[in-house]
Every structure is written in C-alpha cells, then in structure tokens.
PDB file of C-alpha atoms and ligand atoms in Angstrom:
ATOM      1  CA  MET A   1       0.000   0.000   0.000  1.00 86.00           C
ATOM      2  CA  GLN A   2       1.515   3.281  -1.113  1.00 96.00           C
ATOM      3  CA  LYS A   3       0.739   6.572   0.595  1.00 97.00           C
ATOM      4  CA  LEU A   4       0.249   9.211  -2.114  1.00 98.00           C
ATOM      5  CA  GLU A   5      -0.720  12.893  -2.052  1.00 98.00           C
ATOM      6  CA  GLN A   6      -2.627  14.582   0.756  1.00 98.00           C
ATOM      7  CA  VAL A   7      -6.272  15.059  -0.240  1.00 97.00           C
ATOM      8  CA  TYR A   8      -7.561  16.840   2.868  1.00 95.00           C
ATOM      9  CA  GLU A   9      -6.355  18.405   6.101  1.00 97.00           C
ATOM     10  CA  GLY A  10      -8.769  18.891   8.968  1.00 95.00           C
ATOM     11  CA  LYS A  11      -8.203  20.263  12.450  1.00 95.00           C
ATOM     12  CA  ALA A  12      -7.129  16.918  13.940  1.00 98.00           C
ATOM     13  CA  LYS A  13      -6.348  14.691  10.954  1.00 98.00           C
ATOM     14  CA  LYS A  14      -4.838  14.579   7.501  1.00 98.00           C
ATOM     15  CA  VAL A  15      -6.143  12.285   4.779  1.00 98.00           C
ATOM     16  CA  PHE A  16      -3.960  10.838   2.008  1.00 98.00           C
ATOM     17  CA  ALA A  17      -4.763   9.087  -1.249  1.00 98.00           C
ATOM     18  CA  THR A  18      -3.289   5.635  -1.840  1.00 98.00           C
ATOM     19  CA  ASP A  19      -2.518   3.589  -4.935  1.00 98.00           C
ATOM     20  CA  ASP A  20      -5.926   1.925  -4.431  1.00 98.00           C
ATOM     21  CA  PRO A  21      -8.649   4.358  -5.593  1.00 97.00           C
ATOM     22  CA  ASN A  22     -11.076   2.954  -2.997  1.00 98.00           C
ATOM     23  CA  LEU A  23      -8.819   3.471   0.030  1.00 98.00           C
ATOM     24  CA  PHE A  24      -7.496   6.457   1.991  1.00 98.00           C
ATOM     25  CA  ILE A  25      -4.940   6.738   4.783  1.00 98.00           C
ATOM     26  CA  VAL A  26      -5.903   8.847   7.803  1.00 98.00           C
ATOM     27  CA  ASP A  27      -3.040  10.412   9.779  1.00 98.00           C
ATOM     28  CA  TYR A  28      -3.909  11.699  13.273  1.00 98.00           C
ATOM     29  CA  LYS A  29      -2.279  14.913  14.554  1.00 98.00           C
ATOM     30  CA  ASP A  30      -1.609  16.140  18.092  1.00 98.00           C
ATOM     31  CA  ASP A  31      -3.195  19.511  17.206  1.00 98.00           C
ATOM     32  CA  ALA A  32      -6.189  20.408  19.324  1.00 98.00           C
ATOM     33  CA  THR A  33      -8.778  23.101  18.665  1.00 97.00           C
ATOM     34  CA  ALA A  34     -11.973  24.171  20.356  1.00 97.00           C
ATOM     35  CA  PHE A  35     -14.762  26.678  19.763  1.00 95.00           C
ATOM     36  CA  ASN A  36     -14.586  26.201  16.005  1.00 92.00           C
ATOM     37  CA  GLY A  37     -10.823  26.683  15.884  1.00 93.00           C
ATOM     38  CA  LEU A  38     -10.672  29.841  18.054  1.00 95.00           C
ATOM     39  CA  LYS A  39      -8.687  28.034  20.752  1.00 98.00           C
ATOM     40  CA  LYS A  40      -5.585  26.241  19.535  1.00 98.00           C
ATOM     41  CA  GLY A  41      -3.046  23.991  21.206  1.00 98.00           C
ATOM     42  CA  THR A  42      -1.428  20.602  21.133  1.00 98.00           C
ATOM     43  CA  ILE A  43      -2.036  17.581  23.291  1.00 98.00           C
ATOM     44  CA  ALA A  44       1.077  15.385  23.409  1.00 98.00           C
ATOM     45  CA  GLU A  45       0.462  11.902  21.939  1.00 98.00           C
ATOM     46  CA  LYS A  46      -3.205  12.723  21.208  1.00 98.00           C
ATOM     47  CA  GLY A  47      -2.831  11.527  17.622  1.00 98.00           C
ATOM     48  CA  VAL A  48      -1.604   8.126  18.744  1.00 98.00           C
ATOM     49  CA  ILE A  49      -4.292   7.744  21.392  1.00 98.00           C
ATOM     50  CA  ASN A  50      -7.168   8.883  19.164  1.00 98.00           C
ATOM     51  CA  ASN A  51      -6.024   6.626  16.334  1.00 98.00           C
ATOM     52  CA  ARG A  52      -5.819   3.579  18.565  1.00 98.00           C
ATOM     53  CA  VAL A  53      -8.968   4.314  20.598  1.00 98.00           C
ATOM     54  CA  THR A  54     -10.997   5.005  17.448  1.00 99.00           C
ATOM     55  CA  ASN A  55      -9.896   1.759  15.811  1.00 98.00           C
ATOM     56  CA  HIS A  56     -10.563  -0.230  18.968  1.00 98.00           C
ATOM     57  CA  LEU A  57     -14.120   1.133  19.175  1.00 99.00           C
ATOM     58  CA  MET A  58     -14.761   0.847  15.423  1.00 98.00           C
ATOM     59  CA  LYS A  59     -13.752  -2.839  15.600  1.00 98.00           C
ATOM     60  CA  LEU A  60     -16.138  -3.375  18.492  1.00 98.00           C
ATOM     61  CA  LEU A  61     -18.950  -1.693  16.555  1.00 99.00           C
ATOM     62  CA  GLU A  62     -18.217  -3.709  13.392  1.00 98.00           C
ATOM     63  CA  SER A  63     -18.409  -6.910  15.442  1.00 98.00           C
ATOM     64  CA  LYS A  64     -21.885  -5.835  16.595  1.00 98.00           C
ATOM     65  CA  GLY A  65     -23.191  -5.090  13.102  1.00 98.00           C
ATOM     66  CA  ILE A  66     -22.385  -1.410  12.484  1.00 99.00           C
ATOM     67  CA  PRO A  67     -20.628  -0.952   9.116  1.00 99.00           C
ATOM     68  CA  THR A  68     -17.615   1.366   9.399  1.00 99.00           C
ATOM     69  CA  HIS A  69     -14.916   2.766   7.121  1.00 98.00           C
ATOM     70  CA  LEU A  70     -12.148   0.966   9.047  1.00 99.00           C
ATOM     71  CA  VAL A  71      -9.863  -1.335   7.081  1.00 98.00           C
ATOM     72  CA  LYS A  72      -6.671  -1.648   9.106  1.00 98.00           C
ATOM     73  CA  GLU A  73      -4.417   0.194  11.552  1.00 98.00           C
ATOM     74  CA  LEU A  74      -1.116   0.827   9.763  1.00 98.00           C
ATOM     75  CA  SER A  75       0.940   2.506  12.487  1.00 98.00           C
ATOM     76  CA  ASP A  76       0.564   4.449  15.739  1.00 98.00           C
ATOM     77  CA  ARG A  77      -0.948   7.406  13.913  1.00 98.00           C
ATOM     78  CA  GLU A  78      -2.059   6.003  10.551  1.00 98.00           C
ATOM     79  CA  THR A  79      -5.084   3.957   9.572  1.00 98.00           C
ATOM     80  CA  LEU A  80      -6.242   2.588   6.247  1.00 98.00           C
ATOM     81  CA  VAL A  81      -9.917   3.374   5.658  1.00 98.00           C
ATOM     82  CA  LYS A  82     -12.442   2.922   2.890  1.00 98.00           C
ATOM     83  CA  LYS A  83     -12.820   6.027   0.760  1.00 98.00           C
ATOM     84  CA  VAL A  84     -16.091   7.761   1.569  1.00 98.00           C
ATOM     85  CA  LYS A  85     -17.812  11.032   0.794  1.00 98.00           C
ATOM     86  CA  ILE A  86     -18.626  12.424   4.213  1.00 98.00           C
ATOM     87  CA  VAL A  87     -22.325  13.244   4.713  1.00 98.00           C
ATOM     88  CA  PRO A  88     -22.079  16.881   5.907  1.00 98.00           C
ATOM     89  CA  ILE A  89     -24.077  16.229   9.074  1.00 99.00           C
ATOM     90  CA  GLU A  90     -22.583  15.915  12.556  1.00 98.00           C
ATOM     91  CA  VAL A  91     -24.783  13.637  14.634  1.00 99.00           C
ATOM     92  CA  ILE A  92     -24.703  14.361  18.369  1.00 99.00           C
ATOM     93  CA  VAL A  93     -26.044  11.719  20.741  1.00 99.00           C
ATOM     94  CA  ARG A  94     -26.749  12.741  24.343  1.00 99.00           C
ATOM     95  CA  ASN A  95     -27.532  10.642  27.397  1.00 99.00           C
ATOM     96  CA  ILE A  96     -26.739  13.213  30.115  1.00 98.00           C
ATOM     97  CA  ALA A  97     -27.008  16.997  29.820  1.00 99.00           C
ATOM     98  CA  ALA A  98     -23.663  18.752  29.313  1.00 99.00           C
ATOM     99  CA  GLY A  99     -21.951  21.340  27.136  1.00 98.00           C
ATOM    100  CA  SER A 100     -24.052  23.261  24.633  1.00 98.00           C
ATOM    101  CA  LEU A 101     -27.271  21.442  25.573  1.00 98.00           C
ATOM    102  CA  SER A 102     -26.907  22.527  29.196  1.00 98.00           C
ATOM    103  CA  LYS A 103     -26.351  26.120  28.075  1.00 98.00           C
ATOM    104  CA  ARG A 104     -29.178  26.147  25.565  1.00 98.00           C
ATOM    105  CA  LEU A 105     -31.814  24.555  27.789  1.00 98.00           C
ATOM    106  CA  GLY A 106     -30.630  25.647  31.229  1.00 98.00           C
ATOM    107  CA  LEU A 107     -30.190  22.056  32.382  1.00 98.00           C
ATOM    108  CA  PRO A 108     -27.355  21.654  34.894  1.00 98.00           C
ATOM    109  CA  GLU A 109     -24.498  19.488  33.631  1.00 98.00           C
ATOM    110  CA  GLY A 110     -24.984  15.925  34.814  1.00 98.00           C
ATOM    111  CA  THR A 111     -28.792  15.957  34.551  1.00 98.00           C
ATOM    112  CA  LYS A 112     -29.926  12.540  33.321  1.00 98.00           C
ATOM    113  CA  LEU A 113     -32.091  12.914  30.226  1.00 98.00           C
ATOM    114  CA  ALA A 114     -35.339  10.901  30.343  1.00 98.00           C
ATOM    115  CA  ARG A 115     -34.550   9.664  26.851  1.00 98.00           C
ATOM    116  CA  THR A 116     -31.628   9.802  24.474  1.00 98.00           C
ATOM    117  CA  VAL A 117     -31.428  13.019  22.456  1.00 98.00           C
ATOM    118  CA  LEU A 118     -30.266  13.056  18.842  1.00 98.00           C
ATOM    119  CA  GLU A 119     -29.153  16.366  17.332  1.00 99.00           C
ATOM    120  CA  TYR A 120     -27.936  17.206  13.848  1.00 99.00           C
ATOM    121  CA  CYS A 121     -25.476  19.954  12.941  1.00 98.00           C
ATOM    122  CA  TYR A 122     -24.611  21.129   9.442  1.00 98.00           C
ATOM    123  CA  LYS A 123     -20.898  20.397   9.018  1.00 98.00           C
ATOM    124  CA  ASP A 124     -19.639  23.788   7.870  1.00 97.00           C
ATOM    125  CA  ASP A 125     -16.796  25.507   9.753  1.00 94.00           C
ATOM    126  CA  GLU A 126     -17.516  28.925   8.251  1.00 96.00           C
ATOM    127  CA  LEU A 127     -21.035  28.798   9.667  1.00 97.00           C
ATOM    128  CA  GLY A 128     -19.846  27.286  12.974  1.00 96.00           C
ATOM    129  CA  ASP A 129     -21.653  23.948  12.443  1.00 97.00           C
ATOM    130  CA  PRO A 130     -25.193  25.257  13.100  1.00 98.00           C
ATOM    131  CA  MET A 131     -27.826  22.926  14.503  1.00 98.00           C
ATOM    132  CA  ILE A 132     -30.389  21.761  11.938  1.00 98.00           C
ATOM    133  CA  ASN A 133     -33.351  19.383  11.887  1.00 98.00           C
ATOM    134  CA  ASP A 134     -34.589  16.796   9.406  1.00 98.00           C
ATOM    135  CA  TYR A 135     -36.535  19.422   7.435  1.00 98.00           C
ATOM    136  CA  HIS A 136     -33.319  21.405   6.850  1.00 98.00           C
ATOM    137  CA  ILE A 137     -31.540  18.204   5.867  1.00 99.00           C
ATOM    138  CA  TYR A 138     -34.129  17.416   3.177  1.00 98.00           C
ATOM    139  CA  ALA A 139     -34.442  21.057   2.068  1.00 98.00           C
ATOM    140  CA  MET A 140     -30.670  21.253   1.575  1.00 98.00           C
ATOM    141  CA  GLN A 141     -30.534  17.702   0.179  1.00 98.00           C
ATOM    142  CA  LEU A 142     -27.805  16.733   2.626  1.00 98.00           C
ATOM    143  CA  ALA A 143     -29.250  13.216   2.889  1.00 98.00           C
ATOM    144  CA  THR A 144     -32.328  11.325   1.705  1.00 98.00           C
ATOM    145  CA  SER A 145     -34.995  10.230   4.186  1.00 98.00           C
ATOM    146  CA  GLU A 146     -33.816   6.650   3.757  1.00 98.00           C
ATOM    147  CA  GLU A 147     -30.214   7.633   4.495  1.00 98.00           C
ATOM    148  CA  LEU A 148     -31.216   9.702   7.524  1.00 99.00           C
ATOM    149  CA  ALA A 149     -33.265   6.804   8.901  1.00 99.00           C
ATOM    150  CA  THR A 150     -30.195   4.579   8.563  1.00 99.00           C
ATOM    151  CA  ILE A 151     -27.950   7.208  10.187  1.00 99.00           C
ATOM    152  CA  ALA A 152     -30.337   7.668  13.132  1.00 99.00           C
ATOM    153  CA  ALA A 153     -30.769   3.911  13.652  1.00 99.00           C
ATOM    154  CA  TYR A 154     -26.995   3.345  13.580  1.00 99.00           C
ATOM    155  CA  SER A 155     -26.445   6.265  15.971  1.00 99.00           C
ATOM    156  CA  PHE A 156     -28.840   4.844  18.592  1.00 99.00           C
ATOM    157  CA  LYS A 157     -27.272   1.408  18.215  1.00 99.00           C
ATOM    158  CA  VAL A 158     -23.754   2.836  18.564  1.00 99.00           C
ATOM    159  CA  ASN A 159     -24.921   4.592  21.734  1.00 99.00           C
ATOM    160  CA  GLN A 160     -26.215   1.342  23.225  1.00 98.00           C
ATOM    161  CA  ILE A 161     -23.082  -0.631  22.353  1.00 99.00           C
ATOM    162  CA  LEU A 162     -20.654   2.027  23.600  1.00 99.00           C
ATOM    163  CA  THR A 163     -22.619   2.850  26.756  1.00 99.00           C
ATOM    164  CA  ASP A 164     -22.676  -0.823  27.805  1.00 98.00           C
ATOM    165  CA  TYR A 165     -19.022  -1.388  26.899  1.00 98.00           C
ATOM    166  CA  LEU A 166     -17.727   1.722  28.693  1.00 98.00           C
ATOM    167  CA  LYS A 167     -19.843   1.121  31.793  1.00 98.00           C
ATOM    168  CA  ASP A 168     -17.847  -2.045  32.483  1.00 98.00           C
ATOM    169  CA  LEU A 169     -14.665   0.056  32.323  1.00 98.00           C
ATOM    170  CA  GLY A 170     -15.976   2.567  34.862  1.00 98.00           C
ATOM    171  CA  ILE A 171     -16.707   5.216  32.230  1.00 99.00           C
ATOM    172  CA  GLU A 172     -20.015   6.999  31.769  1.00 98.00           C
ATOM    173  CA  LEU A 173     -20.778   7.990  28.172  1.00 99.00           C
ATOM    174  CA  ILE A 174     -22.319  11.448  28.507  1.00 99.00           C
ATOM    175  CA  ASP A 175     -22.549  12.431  24.833  1.00 99.00           C
ATOM    176  CA  PHE A 176     -20.641  12.070  21.581  1.00 99.00           C
ATOM    177  CA  LYS A 177     -20.477  13.121  17.937  1.00 99.00           C
ATOM    178  CA  LEU A 178     -20.577  10.808  14.924  1.00 99.00           C
ATOM    179  CA  GLU A 179     -20.014  11.326  11.222  1.00 98.00           C
ATOM    180  CA  PHE A 180     -21.104   9.029   8.430  1.00 99.00           C
ATOM    181  CA  GLY A 181     -19.904   8.604   4.860  1.00 98.00           C
ATOM    182  CA  ARG A 182     -21.102   7.135   1.586  1.00 98.00           C
ATOM    183  CA  LEU A 183     -19.085   4.439  -0.169  1.00 98.00           C
ATOM    184  CA  ALA A 184     -18.878   4.581  -3.968  1.00 97.00           C
ATOM    185  CA  ASP A 185     -22.043   2.439  -4.191  1.00 98.00           C
ATOM    186  CA  GLY A 186     -23.931   4.731  -1.795  1.00 98.00           C
ATOM    187  CA  THR A 187     -23.766   2.467   1.263  1.00 98.00           C
ATOM    188  CA  ILE A 188     -23.779   4.479   4.512  1.00 99.00           C
ATOM    189  CA  VAL A 189     -20.920   3.619   6.879  1.00 99.00           C
ATOM    190  CA  LEU A 190     -19.692   5.100  10.152  1.00 99.00           C
ATOM    191  CA  ALA A 191     -16.603   7.257   9.484  1.00 98.00           C
ATOM    192  CA  ASP A 192     -14.363   9.852  11.162  1.00 98.00           C
ATOM    193  CA  GLU A 193     -13.295   9.135  14.769  1.00 98.00           C
ATOM    194  CA  ILE A 194     -14.640   8.114  18.169  1.00 99.00           C
ATOM    195  CA  SER A 195     -12.208   9.417  20.754  1.00 98.00           C
ATOM    196  CA  PRO A 196     -11.825  11.705  23.768  1.00 98.00           C
ATOM    197  CA  ASP A 197     -11.922  14.559  21.203  1.00 98.00           C
ATOM    198  CA  THR A 198     -15.435  13.648  20.126  1.00 98.00           C
ATOM    199  CA  CYS A 199     -17.025  12.110  23.235  1.00 99.00           C
ATOM    200  CA  ARG A 200     -17.625  13.180  26.820  1.00 99.00           C
ATOM    201  CA  PHE A 201     -16.334  10.466  29.125  1.00 99.00           C
ATOM    202  CA  TRP A 202     -16.841  10.849  32.889  1.00 99.00           C
ATOM    203  CA  ASP A 203     -15.355   8.526  35.472  1.00 98.00           C
ATOM    204  CA  SER A 204     -18.346   6.570  36.809  1.00 98.00           C
ATOM    205  CA  LYS A 205     -17.248   6.807  40.447  1.00 98.00           C
ATOM    206  CA  THR A 206     -15.754  10.285  40.764  1.00 98.00           C
ATOM    207  CA  GLY A 207     -17.399  12.124  37.847  1.00 98.00           C
ATOM    208  CA  GLU A 208     -13.957  13.281  36.754  1.00 98.00           C
ATOM    209  CA  LYS A 209     -13.848  14.441  33.115  1.00 98.00           C
ATOM    210  CA  LEU A 210     -11.654  12.188  30.944  1.00 99.00           C
ATOM    211  CA  ASP A 211     -11.997  13.965  27.599  1.00 98.00           C
ATOM    212  CA  LYS A 212     -11.344  17.118  25.586  1.00 98.00           C
ATOM    213  CA  ASP A 213     -13.382  19.264  27.987  1.00 98.00           C
ATOM    214  CA  ARG A 214     -10.169  19.354  30.063  1.00 98.00           C
ATOM    215  CA  PHE A 215      -8.569  21.256  27.150  1.00 98.00           C
ATOM    216  CA  ARG A 216     -11.657  23.312  26.225  1.00 98.00           C
ATOM    217  CA  ARG A 217     -12.104  24.483  29.833  1.00 98.00           C
ATOM    218  CA  ASP A 218      -8.440  24.689  30.922  1.00 98.00           C
ATOM    219  CA  LEU A 219      -8.926  22.076  33.628  1.00 98.00           C
ATOM    220  CA  GLY A 220      -5.350  20.739  33.444  1.00 98.00           C
ATOM    221  CA  GLY A 221      -4.392  17.073  33.319  1.00 98.00           C
ATOM    222  CA  VAL A 222      -5.340  16.855  29.632  1.00 98.00           C
ATOM    223  CA  GLU A 223      -2.682  14.317  28.601  1.00 98.00           C
ATOM    224  CA  ASP A 224      -3.318  12.213  31.711  1.00 98.00           C
ATOM    225  CA  ALA A 225      -7.017  11.992  30.863  1.00 98.00           C
ATOM    226  CA  TYR A 226      -6.325  10.816  27.284  1.00 98.00           C
ATOM    227  CA  HIS A 227      -3.831   8.242  28.607  1.00 98.00           C
ATOM    228  CA  GLU A 228      -6.330   7.039  31.200  1.00 98.00           C
ATOM    229  CA  ILE A 229      -8.912   6.398  28.463  1.00 98.00           C
ATOM    230  CA  MET A 230      -6.387   4.454  26.389  1.00 98.00           C
ATOM    231  CA  LYS A 231      -5.353   2.452  29.446  1.00 98.00           C
ATOM    232  CA  ARG A 232      -8.922   1.508  30.330  1.00 98.00           C
ATOM    233  CA  LEU A 233      -9.872   0.604  26.754  1.00 98.00           C
ATOM    234  CA  LEU A 234      -6.674  -1.008  25.488  1.00 98.00           C
ATOM    235  CA  GLY A 235      -5.027  -2.008  28.766  1.00 97.00           C
ATOM    236  CA  GLU A 236      -1.893   0.087  28.146  1.00 87.00           C
TER     237      GLU A 236
HETATM  238  P1  TMP B   1     -21.460  20.206  22.663  1.00 92.32           P
HETATM  239  O1  TMP B   1     -22.093  19.989  23.995  1.00 92.32           O
HETATM  240  O2  TMP B   1     -20.367  21.217  22.669  1.00 92.32           O
HETATM  241  O3  TMP B   1     -22.497  20.487  21.597  1.00 92.32           O
HETATM  242  O4  TMP B   1     -20.762  18.814  22.249  1.00 92.32           O
HETATM  243  C1  TMP B   1     -21.489  17.620  22.190  1.00 92.32           C
HETATM  244  C2  TMP B   1     -20.546  16.459  21.887  1.00 92.32           C
HETATM  245  O5  TMP B   1     -20.019  16.556  20.588  1.00 92.32           O
HETATM  246  C3  TMP B   1     -19.344  16.370  22.811  1.00 92.32           C
HETATM  247  O6  TMP B   1     -19.133  15.014  23.138  1.00 92.32           O
HETATM  248  C4  TMP B   1     -18.193  16.893  22.013  1.00 92.32           C
HETATM  249  C5  TMP B   1     -18.604  16.592  20.595  1.00 92.32           C
HETATM  250  N1  TMP B   1     -18.176  17.614  19.659  1.00 92.32           N
HETATM  251  C6  TMP B   1     -17.321  17.295  18.623  1.00 92.32           C
HETATM  252  O7  TMP B   1     -16.890  16.160  18.489  1.00 92.32           O
HETATM  253  N2  TMP B   1     -16.986  18.274  17.724  1.00 92.32           N
HETATM  254  C7  TMP B   1     -17.450  19.539  17.831  1.00 92.32           C
HETATM  255  O8  TMP B   1     -17.096  20.380  16.997  1.00 92.32           O
HETATM  256  C8  TMP B   1     -18.334  19.867  18.922  1.00 92.32           C
HETATM  257  C9  TMP B   1     -18.852  21.255  19.077  1.00 92.32           C
HETATM  258  C10 TMP B   1     -18.669  18.877  19.794  1.00 92.32           C
END
C-alpha cells in the first residue's frame, strides 16, 4: 500500500490518497482546537491515542453489526480506511445533559435525560456547524430520508453498544459526535473518529472528566485523561 498525495487536512487529521482508488490513509495529529478553531493547542500523543482508541471502538462496533470505514491500523498514527464522501451532518447523541445542551436549555451538567437526544449539525466551519433538523436536511438535500433513517438507527445502536461497553470500564458515556460517509455504491458507513476529542467520558465513580473538555475548559491534566482512556480501553 503506497501513501500518495494529501487530499484533505482537517483540524485533527490529515487524509492521504493511496494507490488503491477505494482506500485512503488517515493520519492523526496532536493539534487540538476548540470553539470552532478559536482556541488552539497541542495535546502530546493525542494523535496516537485517538487513532488507537478510534480503531478499537470501530472494531467493536463492526463486530456488533455497524458498518464502518475501518480497514486496518497501519501505524501508531495512521489507519487505512475505505474512501467515503462524508455526509455533511454531525450527529450528536446525548444521554446526560452537558456542554451546549446545558447552556441552551438551562439544564445543569450531569442531569440525566429521560430519553436519548439526537441532534444534527450542518458540518460547515464557516457557519460554525449550526444545529439543523430533518426538514433542513431534506431542504438542503444533505441526505435522503432513507439515508437519515439509517444514520439515526446506527447512531442509537452505537450509543447502546458504547454505553454498555464503557460502563464495564468505569466510564459513563455522557454524549458524543458521529459522522457518516457514503461508499462509492452509496452504502452508509460510520466514518471519522470516536475518541476523547469527540465524546464526553466521565469517570463513573468520581465524575472526573476524561476527555477534551479538560482542554476546552483549561482544567489541566489533559494528557493524563487521554492516557487514562487508552489504558482503560486497550489495557496500556
Ligand atoms: P457540545 O455539547 O459542545 O455540543 O458537544 C457535544 C458532543 O459533541 C461532545 O461530546 C463533544 C462533541 N463535539 C465534537 O466532536 N466536535 C465539535 O465540533 C463539537 C462542538 C462537539
């Protein structure tokens, strides 16, 4: 497998073409941003941890019937994935109130939600990823109703699988963000990453935050939190 030219650079990852037109290589960076890129920094070894944690969770999800873009981990920071066109919708799944939901609705962080909340945001950095609903999605033709039904069903299933898995590791899954992509034949698969950058993980016993909120909110102990997640998930 040959790594060819860079085709995309995001805030946390670079994507490279390969000599196989159906495959990309993702390369995870240590760069960290928050508030739509306004806050910038680095988190030492974040790229390695997010690569390995994402692949570990994607493998788990695949084994439970969720199709993903994962092909194979190539190195500490690089993973071979199926080439997809990302559906420009960020799906947020929430079990416990936190972050922007707490602000918007005046619900104290930590409030258990009586049922799981699904939110959609339009993936557009210039607009600051505004929240949208299914009517906007159809009006802007971001996804068909069949695709959105698949995306929502997968998102709820991912939530169930991850919540159960993390509970046994003493981690409460507060909320997280997913992105989906279309393969060349139109099949919807889970893409992007599932990591402390894109999830809120709280220690089940102490409530300690073990995710990117430590960076966003200047809580200190950022690297330790990322390492703790890798240790609990991968045993190292
Ligand atoms: P929020 O409470 O700030 O809306 O975040 C909800 C979840 O989505 C949280 O787990 C962090 C994740 N997230 C991202 O992965 N990328 C983003 O750009 C934002 C704003 C949130």
